[in-house]
CSV table of C-alpha atoms in Angstrom, one decimal:
chain,number,residue,atom,x,y,z
A,194,MET,CA,28.6,32.4,3.0
A,195,THR,CA,32.2,31.5,3.2
A,196,ASN,CA,33.5,31.4,-0.3
A,197,PHE,CA,34.3,27.9,-1.4
A,198,ASP,CA,36.2,28.0,-4.6
A,199,VAL,CA,35.8,24.9,-6.8
A,200,ASP,CA,38.2,24.0,-9.6
A,201,GLU,CA,35.8,23.5,-12.6
A,202,GLU,CA,38.0,20.6,-13.8
A,203,ASN,CA,37.2,18.7,-10.6
A,204,LEU,CA,33.5,19.3,-10.7
A,205,PRO,CA,31.4,16.1,-11.0
A,206,PRO,CA,30.2,15.3,-14.5
A,207,SER,CA,26.9,16.9,-15.7
A,208,SER,CA,25.2,13.5,-15.4
A,209,LEU,CA,25.9,12.0,-11.9
A,210,ASP,CA,24.0,9.1,-10.5
A,211,LEU,CA,24.8,8.1,-7.0
A,212,GLU,CA,24.7,4.9,-4.9
A,213,VAL,CA,23.8,5.9,-1.3
A,214,LYS,CA,22.0,4.7,1.8
A,215,LEU,CA,19.1,7.1,2.5
A,216,PRO,CA,18.3,7.8,6.1
A,217,GLY,CA,15.0,6.9,7.7
A,218,LEU,CA,13.5,4.3,5.5
A,219,PHE,CA,11.3,1.8,7.3
A,220,ARG,CA,12.0,-1.9,7.0
A,221,PRO,CA,9.7,-3.6,4.3
A,222,GLU,CA,8.6,-6.3,6.7
A,223,LEU,CA,6.9,-3.8,9.0
A,224,SER,CA,3.1,-4.3,9.1
A,225,VAL,CA,1.1,-1.0,9.0
A,226,ASP,CA,-2.5,0.0,9.2
A,227,ASN,CA,-3.2,3.0,6.9
A,228,ARG,CA,-6.9,3.5,7.8
A,229,GLN,CA,-7.8,7.0,8.8
A,230,ASP,CA,-8.7,6.1,12.4
A,231,ALA,CA,-5.7,3.7,13.0
A,232,GLU,CA,-3.1,4.6,15.5
A,233,LYS,CA,-0.1,6.4,14.0
A,234,ILE,CA,3.5,5.5,14.7
A,235,ALA,CA,4.9,8.4,16.8
A,236,PHE,CA,8.4,9.9,16.8
A,237,SER,CA,10.2,10.1,20.1
A,238,SER,CA,11.4,13.5,21.3
A,239,ASP,CA,14.7,13.0,19.5
A,240,PHE,CA,13.0,12.4,16.2
A,241,SER,CA,13.9,8.7,16.2
A,242,TYR,CA,12.1,5.3,16.0
A,243,SER,CA,13.3,1.9,17.1
A,244,ASN,CA,15.9,0.6,14.7
A,245,LYS,CA,14.0,-2.7,14.7
A,246,ILE,CA,11.4,-1.1,12.4
A,247,ARG,CA,13.5,1.6,10.7
A,248,TYR,CA,16.9,1.6,9.0
A,249,VAL,CA,19.7,3.9,10.1
A,250,ALA,CA,21.9,4.9,7.2
A,251,GLU,CA,24.9,3.5,8.9
A,252,ASP,CA,23.4,0.0,9.4
A,253,ASP,CA,25.1,-2.7,7.5
A,254,ASP,CA,21.8,-4.1,6.3
A,255,ALA,CA,20.5,-0.7,5.2
A,256,PRO,CA,19.7,-0.8,1.5
A,257,THR,CA,21.9,1.0,-1.0
A,258,LEU,CA,19.7,3.0,-3.4
A,259,LYS,CA,20.4,4.4,-6.8
A,260,ILE,CA,19.8,8.2,-6.8
A,261,ARG,CA,19.4,9.3,-10.4
A,262,ASP,CA,20.6,12.7,-11.7
A,263,ALA,CA,17.3,14.4,-12.5
A,264,ARG,CA,19.1,17.0,-14.7
A,265,THR,CA,19.3,14.4,-17.4
A,266,HIS,CA,15.5,14.4,-17.6
A,267,GLN,CA,15.3,18.2,-18.3
A,268,ASP,CA,16.5,20.6,-21.0
A,269,SER,CA,20.1,21.9,-20.8
A,270,PRO,CA,20.2,24.8,-20.2
A,271,LEU,CA,17.0,24.8,-18.1
A,272,THR,CA,13.8,26.2,-19.6
A,273,GLU,CA,10.5,27.0,-18.0
A,274,ASP,CA,8.5,24.8,-20.3
A,275,GLY,CA,10.8,21.9,-19.9
A,276,ALA,CA,10.6,22.2,-16.1
A,277,ALA,CA,6.8,22.4,-16.3
A,278,SER,CA,6.7,19.2,-18.5
A,279,LEU,CA,8.6,17.2,-15.9
A,280,PHE,CA,6.4,18.6,-13.1
A,281,HIS,CA,3.4,17.2,-14.8
A,282,LYS,CA,5.0,13.8,-15.3
A,283,LYS,CA,6.7,13.3,-11.9
A,284,GLY,CA,5.4,15.9,-9.5
A,285,PHE,CA,8.8,17.7,-9.3
A,286,CYS,CA,11.1,19.7,-11.5
A,287,LEU,CA,14.0,22.1,-11.4
A,288,PHE,CA,12.7,25.5,-12.4
A,289,PRO,CA,15.0,28.4,-13.6
A,290,HIS,CA,14.2,31.4,-11.5
A,291,GLN,CA,16.0,34.6,-10.6
A,292,THR,CA,14.2,36.1,-7.6
A,293,LYS,CA,14.3,39.7,-6.5
A,294,VAL,CA,14.0,38.7,-2.8
A,295,LYS,CA,16.8,40.2,-0.7
A,296,ARG,CA,15.7,39.3,2.8
A,297,TRP,CA,14.4,35.7,3.5
A,298,ASN,CA,12.1,36.4,6.4
A,299,GLU,CA,11.6,33.5,8.9
A,300,ASP,CA,9.2,35.3,11.3
A,301,TYR,CA,5.6,34.5,10.4
A,302,LEU,CA,4.1,37.0,12.9
A,303,LYS,CA,6.3,39.8,11.7
A,304,GLY,CA,5.5,39.0,8.1
A,305,MET,CA,1.7,39.0,8.7
A,306,ILE,CA,1.8,42.4,10.5
A,307,PHE,CA,4.5,44.3,8.7
A,308,GLY,CA,4.9,42.5,5.5
A,309,SER,CA,8.1,41.1,4.1
A,310,ASP,CA,10.0,40.4,0.9
A,311,ILE,CA,8.2,37.0,0.9
A,312,SER,CA,4.7,38.6,0.9
A,313,LYS,CA,5.6,41.6,-1.2
A,314,ILE,CA,7.8,39.9,-3.8
A,315,TYR,CA,8.2,36.2,-3.6
A,316,ALA,CA,4.5,35.4,-3.3
A,317,LEU,CA,3.8,37.3,-6.6
A,318,GLU,CA,6.7,35.5,-8.3
A,319,LEU,CA,5.6,32.1,-7.3
A,320,GLU,CA,1.9,32.8,-8.2
A,321,SER,CA,3.0,33.7,-11.7
A,322,ILE,CA,5.0,30.4,-12.0
A,323,ILE,CA,2.1,28.4,-10.7
A,324,ARG,CA,-0.5,30.0,-13.0
A,325,ASN,CA,1.6,30.3,-16.1
A,326,TYR,CA,3.7,27.2,-16.1
A,327,LEU,CA,2.9,24.6,-13.4
A,328,LEU,CA,-0.9,24.6,-13.7
A,329,PRO,CA,-1.9,26.5,-16.8
A,330,GLU,CA,-4.4,23.9,-17.8
A,331,TYR,CA,-6.5,24.5,-14.7
A,332,HIS,CA,-8.6,27.4,-13.4
A,333,VAL,CA,-6.5,28.3,-10.4
A,334,ILE,CA,-9.0,29.6,-7.8
A,335,SER,CA,-6.5,30.9,-5.2
A,336,VAL,CA,-2.8,30.8,-4.4
A,337,ASP,CA,-2.0,31.2,-0.7
A,338,CYS,CA,1.6,32.0,0.0
A,339,PRO,CA,2.8,32.4,3.6
A,340,PRO,CA,4.6,35.7,4.6
A,341,ALA,CA,7.7,33.8,5.8
A,342,VAL,CA,9.8,30.8,4.7
A,343,LEU,CA,11.5,27.9,6.4
A,344,ARG,CA,15.3,28.4,6.3
A,345,ARG,CA,17.9,25.8,7.1
A,346,GLY,CA,21.6,26.0,7.7
A,347,PRO,CA,23.9,28.5,9.5
A,348,SER,CA,22.4,31.8,10.7
A,349,SER,CA,18.8,30.4,10.4
A,350,LYS,CA,16.3,29.3,13.0
A,351,ASN,CA,16.8,25.7,11.8
A,352,GLU,CA,20.5,24.9,11.7
A,353,PHE,CA,19.6,21.2,11.3
A,354,TYR,CA,18.5,19.5,8.1
A,355,GLY,CA,15.5,17.3,7.3
A,356,THR,CA,17.4,14.0,7.1
A,357,GLY,CA,14.9,11.1,7.1
A,358,VAL,CA,12.6,10.1,4.3
A,359,HIS,CA,9.2,11.8,4.9
A,360,GLN,CA,6.2,13.4,3.4
A,361,ASP,CA,4.9,16.3,5.5
A,362,TYR,CA,1.1,16.3,5.1
A,363,GLY,CA,-0.3,12.8,4.8
A,364,LEU,CA,-2.7,11.4,2.2
A,365,THR,CA,-6.2,12.9,2.9
A,366,LEU,CA,-7.7,16.3,3.6
A,367,GLU,CA,-8.2,15.2,7.2
A,368,ASP,CA,-4.5,14.4,7.5
A,369,TYR,CA,-3.7,17.9,6.2
A,370,LYS,CA,-6.1,19.7,8.5
A,371,SER,CA,-4.7,17.7,11.4
A,372,THR,CA,-1.2,19.0,10.8
A,373,LEU,CA,-2.5,22.6,10.4
A,374,ALA,CA,-4.4,22.3,13.7
A,375,ALA,CA,-1.2,21.2,15.5
A,376,TYR,CA,0.2,24.7,15.0
A,377,ASP,CA,-2.9,26.8,15.3
A,378,PRO,CA,-4.4,27.3,18.7
A,379,THR,CA,-7.5,29.0,17.3
A,380,GLY,CA,-8.4,26.0,15.0
A,381,GLN,CA,-9.5,28.5,12.4
A,382,VAL,CA,-6.9,27.7,9.7
A,383,ALA,CA,-8.1,24.1,9.2
A,384,LYS,CA,-11.8,25.3,9.2
A,385,GLN,CA,-11.0,27.9,6.5
A,386,VAL,CA,-9.3,25.2,4.4
A,387,GLN,CA,-12.3,23.0,4.7
A,388,LYS,CA,-14.7,25.9,3.9
A,389,LYS,CA,-12.8,26.8,0.8
A,390,PHE,CA,-12.4,23.2,-0.3
A,391,ASP,CA,-16.2,22.8,0.0
A,392,THR,CA,-17.1,25.7,-2.4
A,393,ASP,CA,-18.6,24.7,-5.7
A,394,GLU,CA,-15.8,26.3,-7.8
A,395,VAL,CA,-13.0,24.2,-6.1
A,396,TYR,CA,-12.3,20.8,-7.5
A,397,GLY,CA,-9.1,20.1,-5.6
A,398,MET,CA,-6.2,21.5,-3.7
A,399,MET,CA,-2.4,21.0,-3.4
A,400,VAL,CA,0.6,22.2,-1.5
A,401,ILE,CA,3.6,23.0,-3.7
A,402,ASN,CA,7.0,23.4,-2.2
A,403,PHE,CA,9.6,25.8,-3.7
A,404,TRP,CA,13.0,24.7,-2.3
A,405,ARG,CA,16.1,26.6,-3.2
A,406,PRO,CA,19.7,27.3,-2.1
A,407,ILE,CA,20.3,30.9,-0.9
A,408,GLY,CA,24.0,30.8,0.0
A,409,GLY,CA,25.4,32.8,-3.0
A,410,TYR,CA,25.7,29.6,-5.0
A,411,THR,CA,26.8,30.0,-8.7
A,412,LYS,CA,27.8,27.6,-11.5
A,413,ALA,CA,31.4,28.1,-10.5
A,414,ASN,CA,30.6,27.6,-6.8
A,415,PRO,CA,27.4,25.4,-6.7
A,416,LEU,CA,25.7,23.7,-3.8
A,417,ARG,CA,27.6,20.6,-2.9
A,418,SER,CA,26.5,19.8,0.7
A,419,LYS,CA,23.3,18.0,1.8
A,420,PRO,CA,21.3,18.1,-1.4
A,421,LEU,CA,17.6,17.0,-1.4
A,422,ALA,CA,16.5,13.6,-2.8
A,423,VAL,CA,13.0,13.2,-4.1
A,424,CYS,CA,11.0,10.1,-4.9
A,425,ASP,CA,8.8,9.8,-8.0
A,426,PRO,CA,5.3,9.2,-6.5
A,427,ALA,CA,4.3,7.1,-9.5
A,428,PHE,CA,6.6,4.4,-8.1
A,429,VAL,CA,5.3,4.5,-4.5
A,430,ASN,CA,2.6,2.1,-3.4
A,431,THR,CA,0.2,3.2,-0.7
A,432,ASN,CA,0.9,0.0,1.2
A,433,ASP,CA,4.5,1.1,1.5
A,434,THR,CA,3.6,4.3,3.3
A,435,VAL,CA,3.7,4.6,7.0
A,436,HIS,CA,1.3,6.9,8.9
A,437,THR,CA,3.4,8.8,11.4
A,438,ALA,CA,3.1,11.5,14.0
A,439,LEU,CA,5.3,14.0,15.7
A,440,ASP,CA,4.7,15.8,19.0
A,441,ALA,CA,3.9,19.3,17.7
A,442,LYS,CA,5.5,21.0,20.7
A,443,VAL,CA,8.9,19.6,19.6
A,444,VAL,CA,8.7,21.6,16.4
A,445,GLY,CA,7.1,24.8,17.7
A,446,GLY,CA,3.4,23.6,17.7
A,447,ILE,CA,0.8,23.2,20.4
A,448,LYS,CA,1.5,21.0,23.5
A,449,GLY,CA,-0.6,17.8,23.3
A,450,LYS,CA,-1.2,18.0,19.6
A,451,GLN,CA,0.4,15.7,16.9
A,452,THR,CA,1.3,16.4,13.3
A,453,ASP,CA,0.1,14.1,10.6
A,454,GLN,CA,2.9,12.9,8.4
A,455,MET,CA,4.1,9.9,6.4
A,456,ALA,CA,7.3,7.9,6.3
A,457,LEU,CA,8.1,5.2,3.7
A,458,LYS,CA,9.0,1.5,3.7
A,459,TYR,CA,11.9,0.5,1.5
A,460,SER,CA,11.0,-1.0,-1.9
A,461,SER,CA,13.3,-1.8,-4.8
A,462,GLN,CA,10.6,-0.4,-7.1
A,463,GLN,CA,11.0,3.2,-5.8
A,464,HIS,CA,12.7,5.7,-8.1
A,465,TRP,CA,14.8,8.4,-6.4
A,466,TYR,CA,16.3,11.5,-7.9
A,467,TYR,CA,18.3,14.6,-7.0
A,468,TYR,CA,19.7,17.7,-8.7
A,469,PRO,CA,23.5,18.1,-8.3
A,470,ASN,CA,25.2,21.4,-8.3
A,471,MET,CA,22.2,23.7,-7.8
A,472,THR,CA,22.6,27.5,-7.8
A,473,ASP,CA,20.7,30.4,-6.3
A,474,ASP,CA,18.9,30.9,-9.6
A,475,GLU,CA,17.3,27.4,-9.6
A,476,VAL,CA,14.4,26.3,-7.5
A,477,LEU,CA,13.4,22.7,-6.9
A,478,VAL,CA,9.6,22.5,-7.1
A,479,PHE,CA,7.7,19.5,-5.9
A,480,LYS,CA,4.2,18.6,-4.7
A,481,GLN,CA,3.9,18.0,-1.0
A,482,PHE,CA,0.2,17.3,-1.0
A,483,GLU,CA,-2.7,16.9,-3.4
A,484,VAL,CA,-6.3,15.9,-3.1
A,485,TRP,CA,-9.4,16.1,-5.3
A,486,LYS,CA,-13.1,16.0,-4.4
A,487,ASP,CA,-13.6,12.7,-6.3
A,488,ASP,CA,-10.8,10.9,-4.3
A,489,PRO,CA,-11.9,8.0,-2.1
A,490,MET,CA,-11.0,10.0,1.0
A,491,SER,CA,-13.3,7.9,3.2
A,492,LYS,CA,-10.9,5.0,2.7
A,493,ARG,CA,-7.4,6.4,3.4
A,494,GLU,CA,-5.8,3.0,2.7
A,495,THR,CA,-6.9,3.3,-1.0
A,496,MET,CA,-5.8,6.9,-1.6
A,497,PRO,CA,-3.2,7.3,-4.3
A,498,VAL,CA,0.2,8.7,-3.4
A,499,ARG,CA,0.8,12.1,-5.1
A,500,GLY,CA,2.9,13.9,-2.5
A,501,VAL,CA,6.7,13.6,-3.1
A,502,PHE,CA,8.7,11.9,-0.4
A,503,HIS,CA,12.0,13.6,0.2
A,504,THR,CA,15.0,13.8,2.4
A,505,ALA,CA,18.3,15.6,2.8
A,506,PHE,CA,21.2,13.2,2.4
A,507,GLU,CA,25.0,12.9,2.5
A,508,ASP,CA,26.4,13.2,-1.1
A,509,PRO,CA,29.6,11.0,-1.2
A,510,THR,CA,31.1,13.3,-3.8
A,511,THR,CA,31.0,16.4,-1.5
A,512,PRO,CA,34.5,17.7,-1.1
A,513,GLU,CA,36.1,17.8,2.3
A,514,GLY,CA,35.7,21.2,4.0
A,515,CYS,CA,32.6,22.1,2.0
A,516,PRO,CA,30.6,24.7,3.9
A,517,PRO,CA,27.2,23.7,5.3
A,518,ARG,CA,24.1,24.2,3.1
A,519,LYS,CA,22.1,27.3,3.2
A,520,SER,CA,18.6,26.8,1.8
A,521,THR,CA,15.0,27.9,2.1
A,522,GLU,CA,11.6,26.4,1.3
A,523,CYS,CA,8.2,28.0,0.8
A,524,ARG,CA,5.1,25.9,0.9
A,525,VAL,CA,2.3,27.4,-1.2
A,526,GLN,CA,-1.3,26.3,-0.8
A,527,VAL,CA,-3.2,26.2,-4.1
A,528,PHE,CA,-7.0,25.7,-4.7
A,529,VAL,CA,-7.8,24.4,-8.2
A,530,GLY,CA,-11.0,24.5,-10.2
A,531,LYS,CA,-12.0,22.8,-13.5
A,532,ARG,CA,-9.6,22.0,-16.3
A,533,LYS,CA,-9.9,24.7,-18.9
A,534,ASP,CA,-10.6,22.2,-21.6
A,535,GLU,CA,-13.6,20.9,-19.6
A,536,ASP,CA,-15.0,24.3,-19.1
A,537,SER,CA,-17.3,26.0,-21.7
A,538,SER,CA,-16.4,29.5,-20.5
A,539,PRO,CA,-13.6,31.4,-22.3
A,540,SER,CA,-10.1,30.4,-21.3
A,541,GLU,CA,-8.2,32.8,-19.1
A,542,GLU,CA,-5.2,34.7,-20.5
A,543,LYS,CA,-1.8,34.0,-19.1
A,544,CYS,CA,-1.4,35.4,-15.6
A,545,ASP,CA,0.8,38.5,-15.6
A,546,LEU,CA,2.8,39.2,-12.5
A,547,PRO,CA,0.7,41.4,-10.2
A,548,ALA,CA,1.8,45.0,-9.9
A,549,PRO,CA,4.3,45.6,-7.1
A,550,LEU,CA,3.1,47.4,-4.0
A,551,TRP,CA,5.4,50.3,-4.9
A,552,PRO,CA,5.2,52.9,-6.4
A,553,LYS,CA,1.7,53.9,-5.2
A,554,SER,CA,-0.9,55.5,-7.4
A,555,GLY,CA,-2.2,59.1,-6.9
A,556,SER,CA,-5.5,57.8,-5.6
A,557,GLU,CA,-3.7,55.7,-2.9
A,558,TRP,CA,-1.7,58.7,-1.8
A,559,GLY,CA,-5.1,60.7,-1.7
A,560,TRP,CA,-6.7,58.0,0.5
A,561,LEU,CA,-3.7,58.0,2.8
A,562,ALA,CA,-4.0,61.8,3.2
A,563,CYS,CA,-7.7,61.4,4.1
A,564,ASP,CA,-6.9,58.7,6.6
A,565,MET,CA,-4.1,60.7,8.2
A,566,GLY,CA,-6.5,63.7,8.4
A,567,SER,CA,-7.7,62.2,11.7
A,568,ILE,CA,-4.6,63.6,13.3
A,569,GLY,CA,-6.3,67.0,13.0
A,570,MET,CA,-8.9,65.9,15.5
A,571,ILE,CA,-6.2,65.5,18.1
A,572,PHE,CA,-4.7,69.0,17.4
A,573,ALA,CA,-8.2,70.5,17.5
A,574,ALA,CA,-9.0,69.1,20.9
A,575,ALA,CA,-5.6,68.8,22.7
A,576,TRP,CA,-5.3,72.5,23.5
A,577,SER,CA,-8.9,73.2,24.3
A,578,GLU,CA,-11.1,72.6,27.4
A,579,CYS,CA,-14.3,70.4,27.6
A,580,PRO,CA,-15.0,69.8,31.3
A,581,ALA,CA,-18.6,68.8,30.6
A,582,ILE,CA,-17.4,65.7,28.7
A,583,PRO,CA,-14.3,64.3,30.7
A,584,GLU,CA,-13.8,61.4,28.3
A,585,TYR,CA,-13.5,63.6,25.2
A,586,LEU,CA,-9.7,63.3,24.8
A,587,ASN,CA,-9.7,59.5,25.3
A,588,PHE,CA,-12.3,59.1,22.5
A,589,ILE,CA,-10.6,61.5,20.1
A,590,ILE,CA,-7.2,60.0,20.5
A,591,SER,CA,-8.5,56.4,20.3
A,592,PHE,CA,-10.6,57.1,17.2
A,593,ALA,CA,-7.8,58.9,15.4
A,594,VAL,CA,-5.1,56.4,16.2
A,595,VAL,CA,-7.3,53.4,15.1
A,596,GLY,CA,-8.2,55.2,11.9
A,597,MET,CA,-4.7,56.2,11.0
A,598,LEU,CA,-3.4,52.6,11.7
A,599,GLY,CA,-6.1,51.1,9.5
A,600,GLY,CA,-5.2,53.6,6.7
A,601,LEU,CA,-1.5,52.8,6.9
A,602,ILE,CA,-2.2,49.1,6.6
A,603,LYS,CA,-4.5,49.7,3.5
A,604,PHE,CA,-1.8,51.9,2.0
A,605,GLN,CA,1.1,49.6,2.7
A,606,TYR,CA,-0.6,46.5,1.2
A,607,SER,CA,-2.6,48.4,-1.4
A,608,LEU,CA,-5.8,46.8,-0.1
A,609,ARG,CA,-7.9,49.1,-2.3
A,610,ARG,CA,-6.5,47.4,-5.4
A,611,GLU,CA,-8.6,44.6,-6.8
A,612,GLY,CA,-7.4,41.2,-5.6
A,613,ASN,CA,-5.0,42.4,-2.9
A,614,ASP,CA,-7.5,41.5,-0.1
A,615,LYS,CA,-7.1,37.9,-1.1
A,616,ARG,CA,-3.4,38.2,-1.8
A,617,TYR,CA,-2.8,39.6,1.7
A,618,PRO,CA,-5.5,38.0,3.8
A,619,CYS,CA,-3.9,38.7,7.2
A,620,ALA,CA,-3.5,42.4,6.5
A,621,HIS,CA,-7.0,42.5,5.1
A,622,SER,CA,-8.4,40.8,8.3
A,623,PHE,CA,-6.4,43.1,10.6
A,624,SER,CA,-7.7,46.1,8.6
A,625,SER,CA,-11.3,44.8,8.9
A,626,ILE,CA,-10.8,44.4,12.7
A,627,LEU,CA,-9.6,47.9,13.0
A,628,GLY,CA,-12.6,49.1,10.9
A,629,LEU,CA,-15.0,47.4,13.3
A,630,THR,CA,-13.1,48.8,16.3
A,631,GLN,CA,-13.5,52.3,14.8
A,632,LEU,CA,-17.2,51.7,14.4
A,633,ALA,CA,-17.5,50.7,18.0
A,634,LEU,CA,-15.5,53.8,19.0
A,635,GLY,CA,-17.8,55.9,16.9
A,636,ILE,CA,-20.8,54.6,18.8
A,637,TRP,CA,-19.1,55.6,22.0
A,638,GLY,CA,-18.6,59.0,20.5
A,639,MET,CA,-22.3,59.3,19.6
A,640,ALA,CA,-23.1,58.5,23.2
A,641,LEU,CA,-20.8,61.3,24.4
A,642,VAL,CA,-21.6,64.1,21.9
A,643,PHE,CA,-25.2,63.8,21.0
A,644,PRO,CA,-26.6,64.6,24.5
A,645,ASN,CA,-24.2,67.6,24.5
A,646,VAL,CA,-24.8,68.9,21.0
A,647,ALA,CA,-26.1,72.2,22.4
A,648,TYR,CA,-22.5,73.2,23.2
A,649,LEU,CA,-22.0,73.7,19.4
A,650,SER,CA,-24.1,76.8,19.6
A,651,ASN,CA,-22.9,78.0,23.0
A,652,PRO,CA,-19.3,76.9,23.5
A,653,SER,CA,-17.3,78.1,26.6
A,654,PRO,CA,-14.3,77.0,28.6
A,655,GLU,CA,-16.6,76.2,31.5
A,656,THR,CA,-18.6,73.7,29.5
A,657,CYS,CA,-17.0,72.7,26.2
A,658,GLU,CA,-15.0,74.8,23.7
A,659,THR,CA,-15.6,74.6,19.9
A,660,GLY,CA,-12.5,72.4,19.1
A,661,PRO,CA,-13.3,69.4,21.2
A,662,ILE,CA,-17.1,69.3,20.4
A,663,ILE,CA,-16.4,69.6,16.6
A,664,ALA,CA,-13.7,67.0,16.8
A,665,MET,CA,-16.2,64.6,18.4
A,666,PHE,CA,-19.2,65.6,16.4
A,667,ILE,CA,-17.8,65.0,12.9
A,668,PRO,CA,-16.7,61.4,13.3
A,669,SER,CA,-19.9,60.7,15.3
A,670,ILE,CA,-22.1,61.9,12.5
A,671,ILE,CA,-20.0,59.9,10.0
A,672,ILE,CA,-20.5,56.7,12.0
A,673,ALA,CA,-24.2,57.4,12.5
A,674,VAL,CA,-24.6,57.7,8.7
A,675,VAL,CA,-22.7,54.4,8.3
A,676,LEU,CA,-24.9,52.7,10.8
A,677,VAL,CA,-28.1,53.9,9.2
A,678,GLY,CA,-26.7,52.7,5.8
A,679,LEU,CA,-25.9,49.3,7.3
A,680,VAL,CA,-29.3,48.9,8.9
A,681,GLY,CA,-31.0,50.0,5.7
A,682,TYR,CA,-29.1,47.6,3.6
A,683,GLY,CA,-29.9,44.8,6.0
A,684,ILE,CA,-33.6,45.5,5.8
A,685,TYR,CA,-33.4,45.8,2.0
A,686,SER,CA,-31.6,42.4,1.7
A,687,PHE,CA,-34.1,40.8,4.1
A,688,VAL,CA,-37.1,42.1,2.0
A,689,VAL,CA,-35.5,41.0,-1.3
A,690,LYS,CA,-34.8,37.5,0.1
A,691,LYS,CA,-38.3,37.1,1.5
A,692,ARG,CA,-39.8,38.3,-1.8
A,693,SER,CA,-37.7,35.8,-3.8
A,694,GLU,CA,-38.7,33.0,-1.5
A,695,CYS,CA,-42.4,33.8,-2.0
A,696,GLU,CA,-42.0,33.9,-5.8
């Protein structure tokens, strides 16, 4: 960031309300149909609507709104408990938080495969905030943090800002799943959300946004450009919401799909807030989406508004020459169970920050050594002959490489630690796929080596030397034992199930 020195004597006062025209509000006379199956109002490719139904901030008749300084509603200096209290009342707060993240990864695929500071550090920090401060009164079933963030500003993939009042995920679970499906060609993400939501232990789910500046902003040099305005959902009437859609391809999604979002009609009853002079050690937390199983989701038009409408806006007090904003947001999906005061089971203790992935334990290093031992198979076979089994080297290299790759992933993400399979679901899934691949390769090895097992007692360069046959025989035996165990367990489970049904 270009250093922008600010004379502290010229800083705005600590309490600074503004009078501004927010971009993107719809005109109050617009008639809308908020039923689930009603047609949505679609953005054009340049993210615009007709000005006949939507205000442009520069319009003479665009309403001027009071944007309240939200800092006056929290402790000074900020405290975690004070922030949590406001979050419970209004659905947003400014949380004091010094992160250890150094690299704000934007690449989701890279983060899923190789990990990132977001998955290794930030996810754990945010989970601790959620469990300990934002939702301590609930049994939090799971906290799903993506491996990448959405950055905005210079040197990011999104140099534009989200100017235009909006809410990203709609009102109902169907709205939310529709937006997920617009970015997922497999359709599995939305199905997994529904599956998890339908479990008995889950009572509701929400998406919490953690929005923060990352441009080296300090108290002496705070964020002054394009702050974020948020609207208190308690003062938003469902009839003032506008069901909107965006061509997913325009924002990196699937061609032919639409996102499911909401815009807002202007009302003088709405209460808008912002946090002036934010620093890198502060994070604006707000609910983007929230549904519960007892909501009237079959009637979308009667659903309460809980998600926080928001927009970037031009702060009229921004000094001339102020550098553009650098910020990031992380959207965390949270599945929630019963309130603890409604549950007869003992209350959970405060959630401690999970152990970092490094340093590794002695047992983890031992497991890595075992997994890397597969490389010995390659050395045992590479400089020997086995003309009787021409495919021997292909099998040995394939089996060893898959095994070592699976071992490295388990080691990197500490997947043998309790809970890390859920904390790193993509790494766990990839590791499981590699395990199944190794099982299939093992069956191939059995087909190669078992008919030729006699070469163990009579090895020769003309048939098969000792190294290759042993390198194939050992993993084949291991896979055979695993298969027998799996079949045995399946038979046992079937018998137990049938016996319980008879009883």
